[in-house]
mmCIF file of C-alpha atoms in Angstrom:
data_model
loop_
_atom_site.group_PDB
_atom_site.id
_atom_site.type_symbol
_atom_site.label_atom_id
_atom_site.label_comp_id
_atom_site.label_asym_id
_atom_site.label_seq_id
_atom_site.Cartn_x
_atom_site.Cartn_y
_atom_site.Cartn_z
ATOM 1 C CA MET A 1 54.346 13.932 -67.482
ATOM 2 C CA GLU A 2 53.162 17.110 -65.697
ATOM 3 C CA ASN A 3 56.064 18.554 -63.730
ATOM 4 C CA GLU A 4 54.788 19.599 -60.570
ATOM 5 C CA ASP A 5 55.010 23.507 -62.027
ATOM 6 C CA THR A 6 52.471 22.773 -64.526
ATOM 7 C CA ARG A 7 50.038 21.426 -62.344
ATOM 8 C CA SER A 8 50.560 23.909 -59.972
ATOM 9 C CA ARG A 9 49.680 26.481 -62.844
ATOM 10 C CA ARG A 10 46.847 24.503 -63.771
ATOM 11 C CA SER A 11 44.838 23.891 -60.813
ATOM 12 C CA SER A 12 45.544 28.080 -59.653
ATOM 13 C CA SER A 13 44.331 28.844 -63.425
ATOM 14 C CA SER A 14 40.922 26.832 -62.061
ATOM 15 C CA GLU A 15 40.654 28.673 -58.657
ATOM 16 C CA LYS A 16 41.255 32.052 -60.267
ATOM 17 C CA ALA A 17 38.075 30.763 -62.764
ATOM 18 C CA ILE A 18 35.621 29.399 -60.300
ATOM 19 C CA ASN A 19 36.669 32.206 -58.567
ATOM 20 C CA GLY A 20 35.614 34.600 -60.851
ATOM 21 C CA LEU A 21 32.015 32.737 -61.167
ATOM 22 C CA VAL A 22 30.763 32.582 -57.092
ATOM 23 C CA SER A 23 32.914 36.130 -56.392
ATOM 24 C CA GLY A 24 30.373 38.716 -55.132
ATOM 25 C CA LYS A 25 27.419 36.169 -55.409
ATOM 26 C CA ASN A 26 24.529 35.804 -53.528
ATOM 27 C CA VAL A 27 23.567 32.033 -52.176
ATOM 28 C CA LEU A 28 21.392 29.880 -50.312
ATOM 29 C CA ILE A 29 21.258 26.769 -49.335
ATOM 30 C CA THR A 30 19.245 24.204 -48.142
ATOM 31 C CA GLY A 31 20.025 21.495 -44.967
ATOM 32 C CA GLY A 32 23.108 24.018 -45.288
ATOM 33 C CA ALA A 33 24.130 22.853 -41.248
ATOM 34 C CA ALA A 34 25.388 19.958 -41.319
ATOM 35 C CA GLY A 35 27.078 17.518 -44.051
ATOM 36 C CA LEU A 36 26.974 18.162 -47.610
ATOM 37 C CA GLY A 37 25.069 21.731 -46.748
ATOM 38 C CA ASN A 38 27.796 23.262 -44.828
ATOM 39 C CA ALA A 39 30.439 21.607 -46.693
ATOM 40 C CA PHE A 40 29.306 23.590 -49.513
ATOM 41 C CA MET A 41 29.233 26.807 -47.392
ATOM 42 C CA ASN A 42 32.686 26.964 -46.866
ATOM 43 C CA HIS A 43 33.404 26.397 -50.857
ATOM 44 C CA PHE A 44 31.154 29.306 -51.244
ATOM 45 C CA LEU A 45 32.987 31.174 -48.359
ATOM 46 C CA LYS A 46 36.895 29.903 -49.150
ATOM 47 C CA HIS A 47 35.483 31.595 -53.408
ATOM 48 C CA GLY A 48 35.007 35.007 -52.146
ATOM 49 C CA THR A 49 30.886 34.761 -51.933
ATOM 50 C CA ASN A 50 29.558 37.965 -51.348
ATOM 51 C CA LYS A 51 26.481 36.449 -48.683
ATOM 52 C CA ILE A 52 24.871 33.099 -47.984
ATOM 53 C CA THR A 53 21.643 32.059 -46.453
ATOM 54 C CA ILE A 54 21.535 28.868 -44.623
ATOM 55 C CA LEU A 55 18.458 26.731 -44.186
ATOM 56 C CA ASP A 56 17.742 23.919 -42.491
ATOM 57 C CA ILE A 57 15.749 22.060 -39.700
ATOM 58 C CA ASP A 58 18.090 22.203 -36.825
ATOM 59 C CA ALA A 59 18.256 25.572 -35.036
ATOM 60 C CA GLU A 60 20.907 25.044 -32.339
ATOM 61 C CA THR A 61 23.528 23.753 -35.669
ATOM 62 C CA GLY A 62 22.051 26.629 -37.401
ATOM 63 C CA LYS A 63 22.483 29.766 -34.477
ATOM 64 C CA ARG A 64 25.915 28.343 -33.955
ATOM 65 C CA ILE A 65 27.111 28.060 -37.841
ATOM 66 C CA GLU A 66 26.221 31.369 -38.316
ATOM 67 C CA SER A 67 27.936 32.864 -35.126
ATOM 68 C CA SER A 68 31.413 30.826 -35.894
ATOM 69 C CA VAL A 69 31.366 32.065 -40.268
ATOM 70 C CA GLU A 70 31.177 35.611 -38.196
ATOM 71 C CA LYS A 71 34.266 35.708 -35.856
ATOM 72 C CA SER A 72 36.172 33.990 -39.597
ATOM 73 C CA TYR A 73 34.576 36.282 -42.536
ATOM 74 C CA GLY A 74 32.917 39.047 -40.711
ATOM 75 C CA GLU A 75 29.285 40.299 -39.713
ATOM 76 C CA LYS A 76 26.604 40.163 -41.519
ATOM 77 C CA LYS A 77 28.241 37.328 -43.584
ATOM 78 C CA VAL A 78 25.837 33.925 -43.029
ATOM 79 C CA HIS A 79 22.795 34.306 -41.955
ATOM 80 C CA PHE A 80 20.778 31.748 -40.536
ATOM 81 C CA ILE A 81 16.927 30.683 -40.645
ATOM 82 C CA HIS A 82 15.006 27.619 -39.341
ATOM 83 C CA VAL A 83 12.284 25.898 -41.677
ATOM 84 C CA ASP A 84 10.778 22.664 -42.301
ATOM 85 C CA VAL A 85 11.868 22.267 -46.658
ATOM 86 C CA SER A 86 8.114 20.499 -46.814
ATOM 87 C CA ASN A 87 6.131 23.299 -45.707
ATOM 88 C CA TYR A 88 5.630 26.091 -48.385
ATOM 89 C CA GLU A 89 4.064 28.697 -46.818
ATOM 90 C CA LEU A 90 6.992 28.929 -44.224
ATOM 91 C CA MET A 91 9.255 28.400 -47.182
ATOM 92 C CA ALA A 92 8.006 31.390 -48.877
ATOM 93 C CA ALA A 93 8.642 33.474 -45.766
ATOM 94 C CA ALA A 94 12.552 32.258 -45.326
ATOM 95 C CA PHE A 95 12.980 33.316 -49.043
ATOM 96 C CA GLU A 96 11.299 36.207 -48.440
ATOM 97 C CA GLU A 97 13.449 37.055 -46.075
ATOM 98 C CA ALA A 98 17.016 35.603 -47.419
ATOM 99 C CA SER A 99 16.362 38.131 -50.458
ATOM 100 C CA ASN A 100 15.827 41.116 -48.590
ATOM 101 C CA PHE A 101 18.943 39.745 -46.538
ATOM 102 C CA MET A 102 20.786 39.802 -49.640
ATOM 103 C CA ASN A 103 19.252 41.951 -51.726
ATOM 104 C CA ASP A 104 18.565 39.747 -54.284
ATOM 105 C CA ILE A 105 19.666 35.316 -55.091
ATOM 106 C CA ASP A 106 22.299 33.883 -57.533
ATOM 107 C CA ILE A 107 22.922 30.479 -56.897
ATOM 108 C CA VAL A 108 19.989 28.092 -55.004
ATOM 109 C CA VAL A 109 21.201 25.034 -53.851
ATOM 110 C CA ASN A 110 18.711 22.670 -53.042
ATOM 111 C CA ASN A 111 20.481 19.731 -51.066
ATOM 112 C CA ALA A 112 17.697 19.280 -48.019
ATOM 113 C CA GLY A 113 17.190 15.760 -47.725
ATOM 114 C CA ILE A 114 16.412 13.399 -44.949
ATOM 115 C CA LEU A 115 17.198 8.522 -44.179
ATOM 116 C CA ASP A 116 14.208 7.019 -42.651
ATOM 117 C CA GLU A 117 12.289 4.532 -44.725
ATOM 118 C CA ARG A 118 10.534 3.702 -40.838
ATOM 119 C CA ARG A 119 9.026 6.925 -41.766
ATOM 120 C CA TRP A 120 9.205 6.715 -45.540
ATOM 121 C CA GLU A 121 6.018 9.093 -45.918
ATOM 122 C CA LYS A 122 7.806 12.529 -43.405
ATOM 123 C CA GLU A 123 10.754 10.548 -45.991
ATOM 124 C CA ILE A 124 9.166 11.845 -49.343
ATOM 125 C CA ALA A 125 7.302 14.994 -47.675
ATOM 126 C CA VAL A 126 11.112 16.363 -46.960
ATOM 127 C CA ASN A 127 13.408 14.557 -49.997
ATOM 128 C CA ILE A 128 10.248 15.110 -53.109
ATOM 129 C CA GLY A 129 7.706 18.093 -51.198
ATOM 130 C CA GLY A 130 10.512 19.696 -49.789
ATOM 131 C CA MET A 131 12.668 20.069 -52.865
ATOM 132 C CA VAL A 132 9.799 20.942 -55.244
ATOM 133 C CA CYS A 133 8.804 24.393 -52.568
ATOM 134 C CA THR A 134 12.788 25.628 -53.106
ATOM 135 C CA ALA A 135 12.175 24.801 -56.956
ATOM 136 C CA LEU A 136 9.712 26.531 -57.134
ATOM 137 C CA LEU A 137 11.007 29.225 -54.696
ATOM 138 C CA ALA A 138 13.908 29.216 -56.561
ATOM 139 C CA ALA A 139 12.376 29.350 -60.195
ATOM 140 C CA LYS A 140 10.653 33.214 -59.069
ATOM 141 C CA TYR A 141 13.692 34.830 -56.714
ATOM 142 C CA LEU A 142 16.295 33.439 -59.778
ATOM 143 C CA SER A 143 14.159 34.076 -62.991
ATOM 144 C CA ARG A 144 14.165 38.342 -64.628
ATOM 145 C CA ASP A 145 10.100 36.705 -65.620
ATOM 146 C CA GLN A 146 10.047 36.653 -62.701
ATOM 147 C CA LEU A 147 12.177 38.878 -59.173
ATOM 148 C CA GLY A 148 15.099 37.566 -60.213
ATOM 149 C CA HIS A 149 17.712 38.040 -63.670
ATOM 150 C CA GLY A 150 18.329 34.830 -64.193
ATOM 151 C CA GLY A 151 21.412 32.416 -61.759
ATOM 152 C CA THR A 152 21.856 28.755 -60.987
ATOM 153 C CA LEU A 153 19.258 25.924 -59.473
ATOM 154 C CA VAL A 154 21.553 22.974 -57.904
ATOM 155 C CA ASN A 155 19.544 19.831 -57.398
ATOM 156 C CA ILE A 156 21.232 17.407 -54.933
ATOM 157 C CA SER A 157 19.588 13.724 -56.243
ATOM 158 C CA GLN A 158 22.142 10.607 -55.572
ATOM 159 C CA HIS A 159 24.464 8.830 -57.747
ATOM 160 C CA ILE A 160 22.538 4.738 -57.371
ATOM 161 C CA ASP A 161 23.438 1.246 -58.185
ATOM 162 C CA ILE A 162 20.408 -0.575 -57.421
ATOM 163 C CA LYS A 163 22.677 -2.798 -56.170
ATOM 164 C CA SER A 164 24.108 -1.070 -53.011
ATOM 165 C CA THR A 165 20.563 0.779 -52.671
ATOM 166 C CA ALA A 166 17.981 -2.461 -52.791
ATOM 167 C CA GLN A 167 17.561 -2.003 -48.759
ATOM 168 C CA LEU A 168 16.300 1.728 -49.174
ATOM 169 C CA PRO A 169 13.466 1.589 -51.425
ATOM 170 C CA ILE A 170 12.048 5.044 -50.618
ATOM 171 C CA TYR A 171 14.755 7.165 -50.355
ATOM 172 C CA THR A 172 15.963 6.059 -54.133
ATOM 173 C CA ALA A 173 12.086 6.189 -55.508
ATOM 174 C CA THR A 174 12.599 10.376 -53.805
ATOM 175 C CA LYS A 175 16.649 10.664 -55.897
ATOM 176 C CA HIS A 176 14.898 9.367 -59.192
ATOM 177 C CA ALA A 177 12.227 12.247 -58.410
ATOM 178 C CA ILE A 178 14.766 14.780 -58.615
ATOM 179 C CA ILE A 179 16.470 13.997 -62.173
ATOM 180 C CA GLY A 180 12.778 14.286 -63.278
ATOM 181 C CA LEU A 181 11.997 17.392 -61.245
ATOM 182 C CA SER A 182 15.507 18.645 -63.084
ATOM 183 C CA GLN A 183 15.637 17.729 -66.341
ATOM 184 C CA SER A 184 11.534 19.508 -66.795
ATOM 185 C CA LEU A 185 12.864 22.654 -65.005
ATOM 186 C CA ALA A 186 15.657 22.636 -67.511
ATOM 187 C CA ASP A 187 13.600 22.505 -70.584
ATOM 188 C CA SER A 188 15.394 25.051 -73.277
ATOM 189 C CA TYR A 189 12.083 27.270 -73.706
ATOM 190 C CA GLN A 190 12.322 27.487 -69.768
ATOM 191 C CA TYR A 191 15.982 28.750 -70.228
ATOM 192 C CA GLU A 192 15.831 30.998 -72.569
ATOM 193 C CA LYS A 193 12.691 32.328 -71.098
ATOM 194 C CA THR A 194 14.124 32.412 -67.387
ATOM 195 C CA GLY A 195 18.097 32.790 -67.116
ATOM 196 C CA VAL A 196 17.960 30.136 -65.067
ATOM 197 C CA ARG A 197 20.356 27.680 -65.110
ATOM 198 C CA VAL A 198 18.989 24.135 -63.599
ATOM 199 C CA ILE A 199 22.115 21.873 -62.365
ATOM 200 C CA THR A 200 21.921 18.431 -60.712
ATOM 201 C CA LEU A 201 24.080 17.107 -59.095
ATOM 202 C CA CYS A 202 24.462 12.957 -58.029
ATOM 203 C CA PRO A 203 27.267 12.435 -55.292
ATOM 204 C CA GLY A 204 27.903 9.000 -54.666
ATOM 205 C CA LEU A 205 28.563 7.748 -50.797
ATOM 206 C CA THR A 206 29.437 10.191 -49.017
ATOM 207 C CA GLU A 207 30.605 10.732 -44.727
ATOM 208 C CA THR A 208 27.445 12.797 -43.542
ATOM 209 C CA ALA A 209 25.219 11.906 -41.111
ATOM 210 C CA LEU A 210 23.186 9.850 -42.904
ATOM 211 C CA THR A 211 25.425 7.529 -43.782
ATOM 212 C CA VAL A 212 26.247 7.406 -40.914
ATOM 213 C CA ASN A 213 22.812 6.311 -38.846
ATOM 214 C CA SER A 214 21.571 4.699 -41.946
ATOM 215 C CA PRO A 215 21.677 1.164 -40.912
ATOM 216 C CA ASN A 216 19.127 1.526 -38.399
ATOM 217 C CA ARG A 217 17.049 3.736 -40.003
ATOM 218 C CA LEU A 218 15.396 0.757 -42.245
ATOM 219 C CA LEU A 219 12.791 -1.361 -43.267
ATOM 220 C CA SER A 220 13.617 -4.253 -41.072
ATOM 221 C CA ARG A 221 16.322 -6.091 -39.341
ATOM 222 C CA VAL A 222 16.639 -8.267 -42.530
ATOM 223 C CA MET A 223 16.948 -5.474 -44.704
ATOM 224 C CA LYS A 224 19.999 -3.867 -42.025
ATOM 225 C CA ALA A 225 22.185 -6.640 -42.576
ATOM 226 C CA ASP A 226 22.437 -6.637 -46.160
ATOM 227 C CA PHE A 227 23.338 -2.631 -46.099
ATOM 228 C CA VAL A 228 25.966 -3.488 -44.226
ATOM 229 C CA LYS A 229 27.311 -5.972 -46.011
ATOM 230 C CA ASN A 230 26.908 -3.211 -48.798
ATOM 231 C CA LEU A 231 28.147 -0.783 -47.332
ATOM 232 C CA GLU A 232 31.363 -2.475 -46.610
ATOM 233 C CA GLN A 233 32.360 -2.810 -50.475
ATOM 234 C CA LEU A 234 32.111 0.360 -51.433
ATOM 235 C CA SER A 235 34.692 3.930 -51.343
ATOM 236 C CA ILE A 236 33.421 6.375 -49.311
ATOM 237 C CA GLN A 237 33.783 10.159 -49.665
ATOM 238 C CA THR A 238 33.925 13.179 -47.728
ATOM 239 C CA PRO A 239 31.999 15.822 -48.147
ATOM 240 C CA TYR A 240 35.101 18.032 -49.249
ATOM 241 C CA VAL A 241 35.326 16.433 -51.955
ATOM 242 C CA VAL A 242 31.599 16.647 -52.994
ATOM 243 C CA ALA A 243 31.855 20.346 -52.612
ATOM 244 C CA GLN A 244 34.723 21.077 -54.418
ATOM 245 C CA GLY A 245 33.976 18.915 -56.946
ATOM 246 C CA LEU A 246 30.574 21.939 -57.252
ATOM 247 C CA MET A 247 32.959 24.280 -57.378
ATOM 248 C CA SER A 248 34.003 22.825 -60.543
ATOM 249 C CA ILE A 249 30.642 22.549 -62.414
ATOM 250 C CA LEU A 250 29.829 25.179 -61.424
ATOM 251 C CA ARG A 251 32.042 26.990 -63.994
ATOM 252 C CA ILE A 252 31.798 23.885 -66.577
ATOM 253 C CA ALA A 253 28.067 22.815 -66.902
ATOM 254 C CA GLU A 254 25.346 23.675 -69.046
ATOM 255 C CA SER A 255 21.838 23.328 -68.261
ATOM 256 C CA GLY A 256 19.821 20.625 -67.862
ATOM 257 C CA THR A 257 23.147 18.338 -67.690
ATOM 258 C CA ILE A 258 23.931 15.825 -64.745
ATOM 259 C CA TRP A 259 27.085 14.987 -62.778
ATOM 260 C CA VAL A 260 28.719 12.906 -60.701
ATOM 261 C CA ILE A 261 31.053 13.000 -57.936
ATOM 262 C CA GLU A 262 32.059 9.381 -56.162
ATOM 263 C CA ASN A 263 34.230 7.495 -54.785
ATOM 264 C CA GLY A 264 36.445 10.691 -54.419
ATOM 265 C CA ARG A 265 37.116 11.390 -58.119
ATOM 266 C CA SER A 266 36.554 14.551 -60.248
ATOM 267 C CA PRO A 267 33.011 14.904 -61.374
ATOM 268 C CA TYR A 268 31.775 13.388 -64.055
ATOM 269 C CA GLU A 269 28.716 14.324 -66.314
ATOM 270 C CA VAL A 270 25.914 11.646 -67.036
ATOM 271 C CA TYR A 271 23.317 11.601 -69.526
ATOM 272 C CA VAL A 272 19.031 10.148 -69.218
ATOM 273 C CA PRO A 273 18.400 8.035 -72.269
ATOM 274 C CA ASN A 274 15.967 8.460 -74.563
ATOM 275 C CA PRO A 275 13.816 5.251 -73.268
ATOM 276 C CA ARG A 276 12.921 4.839 -77.421
ATOM 277 C CA SER A 277 16.759 4.381 -77.359
ATOM 278 C CA LEU A 278 16.711 1.719 -75.037
ATOM 279 C CA ARG A 279 13.554 -0.249 -76.618
ATOM 280 C CA ARG A 280 14.344 -3.882 -77.366
ATOM 281 C CA THR A 281 13.834 -5.407 -80.116
ATOM 282 C CA TYR A 282 12.919 -8.889 -81.682
ATOM 283 C CA LYS A 283 13.136 -10.400 -85.158
ATOM 284 C CA ASN A 284 10.063 -12.122 -85.446
ATOM 285 C CA ASN A 285 8.712 -10.014 -82.378
ATOM 286 C CA PHE A 286 6.823 -12.285 -79.405
ATOM 287 C CA THR A 287 5.428 -15.724 -80.266
ATOM 288 C CA LEU A 288 1.976 -16.870 -78.900
ATOM 289 C CA ALA A 289 2.431 -21.079 -77.029
ATOM 290 C CA GLU A 290 0.421 -23.184 -75.203
ATOM 291 C CA THR A 291 1.919 -24.887 -72.384
ATOM 292 C CA LYS A 292 0.279 -26.993 -69.860
ATOM 293 C CA VAL A 293 1.138 -24.971 -66.314
ATOM 294 C CA ILE A 294 -1.973 -25.924 -63.963
ATOM 295 C CA THR A 295 -3.562 -24.356 -61.613
ATOM 296 C CA LYS A 296 -7.092 -25.150 -60.049
ATOM 297 C CA GLY A 297 -7.455 -27.738 -62.948
ATOM 298 C CA ARG A 298 -7.037 -25.025 -66.029
ATOM 299 C CA PRO A 299 -4.448 -24.519 -68.202
ATOM 300 C CA ILE A 300 -3.079 -21.374 -69.112
ATOM 301 C CA ARG A 301 -1.690 -19.745 -72.063
ATOM 302 C CA GLU A 302 1.557 -18.144 -71.664
ATOM 303 C CA VAL A 303 3.225 -15.860 -74.491
ATOM 304 C CA CYS A 304 6.829 -16.407 -74.518
ATOM 305 C CA ASP A 305 9.761 -15.770 -76.440
ATOM 306 C CA ASN A 306 12.008 -17.778 -78.378
ATOM 307 C CA THR A 307 14.713 -15.734 -79.592
ATOM 308 C CA ARG A 308 15.920 -13.559 -77.381
ATOM 309 C CA THR A 309 18.528 -16.890 -75.893
ATOM 310 C CA GLY A 310 17.677 -19.225 -78.268
ATOM 311 C CA LEU A 311 15.352 -21.416 -75.958
ATOM 312 C CA MET A 312 12.438 -21.629 -74.282
ATOM 313 C CA SER A 313 11.634 -19.225 -71.478
ATOM 314 C CA CYS A 314 7.966 -17.555 -70.335
ATOM 315 C CA ALA A 315 7.254 -14.708 -69.187
#
């Protein structure tokens, strides 16, 4: 078994590696005023980041954070920009302002999102539209064939178990969309041309304002009761653990990889399988059978599969 000194040396070595990766870098974080975004900001500061720009819709909290960081780390360490991430024109101006403040951008954490199934149009606008806005602008400011010199884009999705999120259909759809966005942007041809590493981070259930208020933002009271029951059976982690995990991921992750942090444990990588590898095959394919299902006096011909289970099952 490892003794305490061995674990301490290993931890120290990991810290040095992370510091070497982010020290002196300039970082832009959307949704940085609270929750995960704020935890990300604190960890980047801890590891010696040069400057950070946080974008958020919450002007009051953002300004307060900017002032607080100034007292702890010095003037002009963190710059706050009040912006709606779903508005491309405003976001373009925000990226330009951030670039002028930091001189350039090295890492973009695409984190902003909301959970409100009652206002699903806004949920889609922020969780997909805002993510796309940020990703496109990140490509512009990071790409070495445009305004940058390469860098890293981290898209925040979510580790989703459908059994636990059946009451969040729109939110779940938006998070699946981010994985698709990342996979497309991380294409090897794009990476070779732009030098932009694209990583997807999928936290499990995390204690943020989204989680705390989520039962009151569902489509119906029935969904709320089921959702609360599901939440009681799940382990919840802190934003600190997720941010700590991101620091490790930044050190080792290749472009296009997807990482999960859940239950307060170390990150692990997952992959999206090729659809062809999931294709079902049958010995006799499907067989047609006539069944006497009567609807308004008219028989319906159904397609039945009697090879999968050995029983006659019709679809």
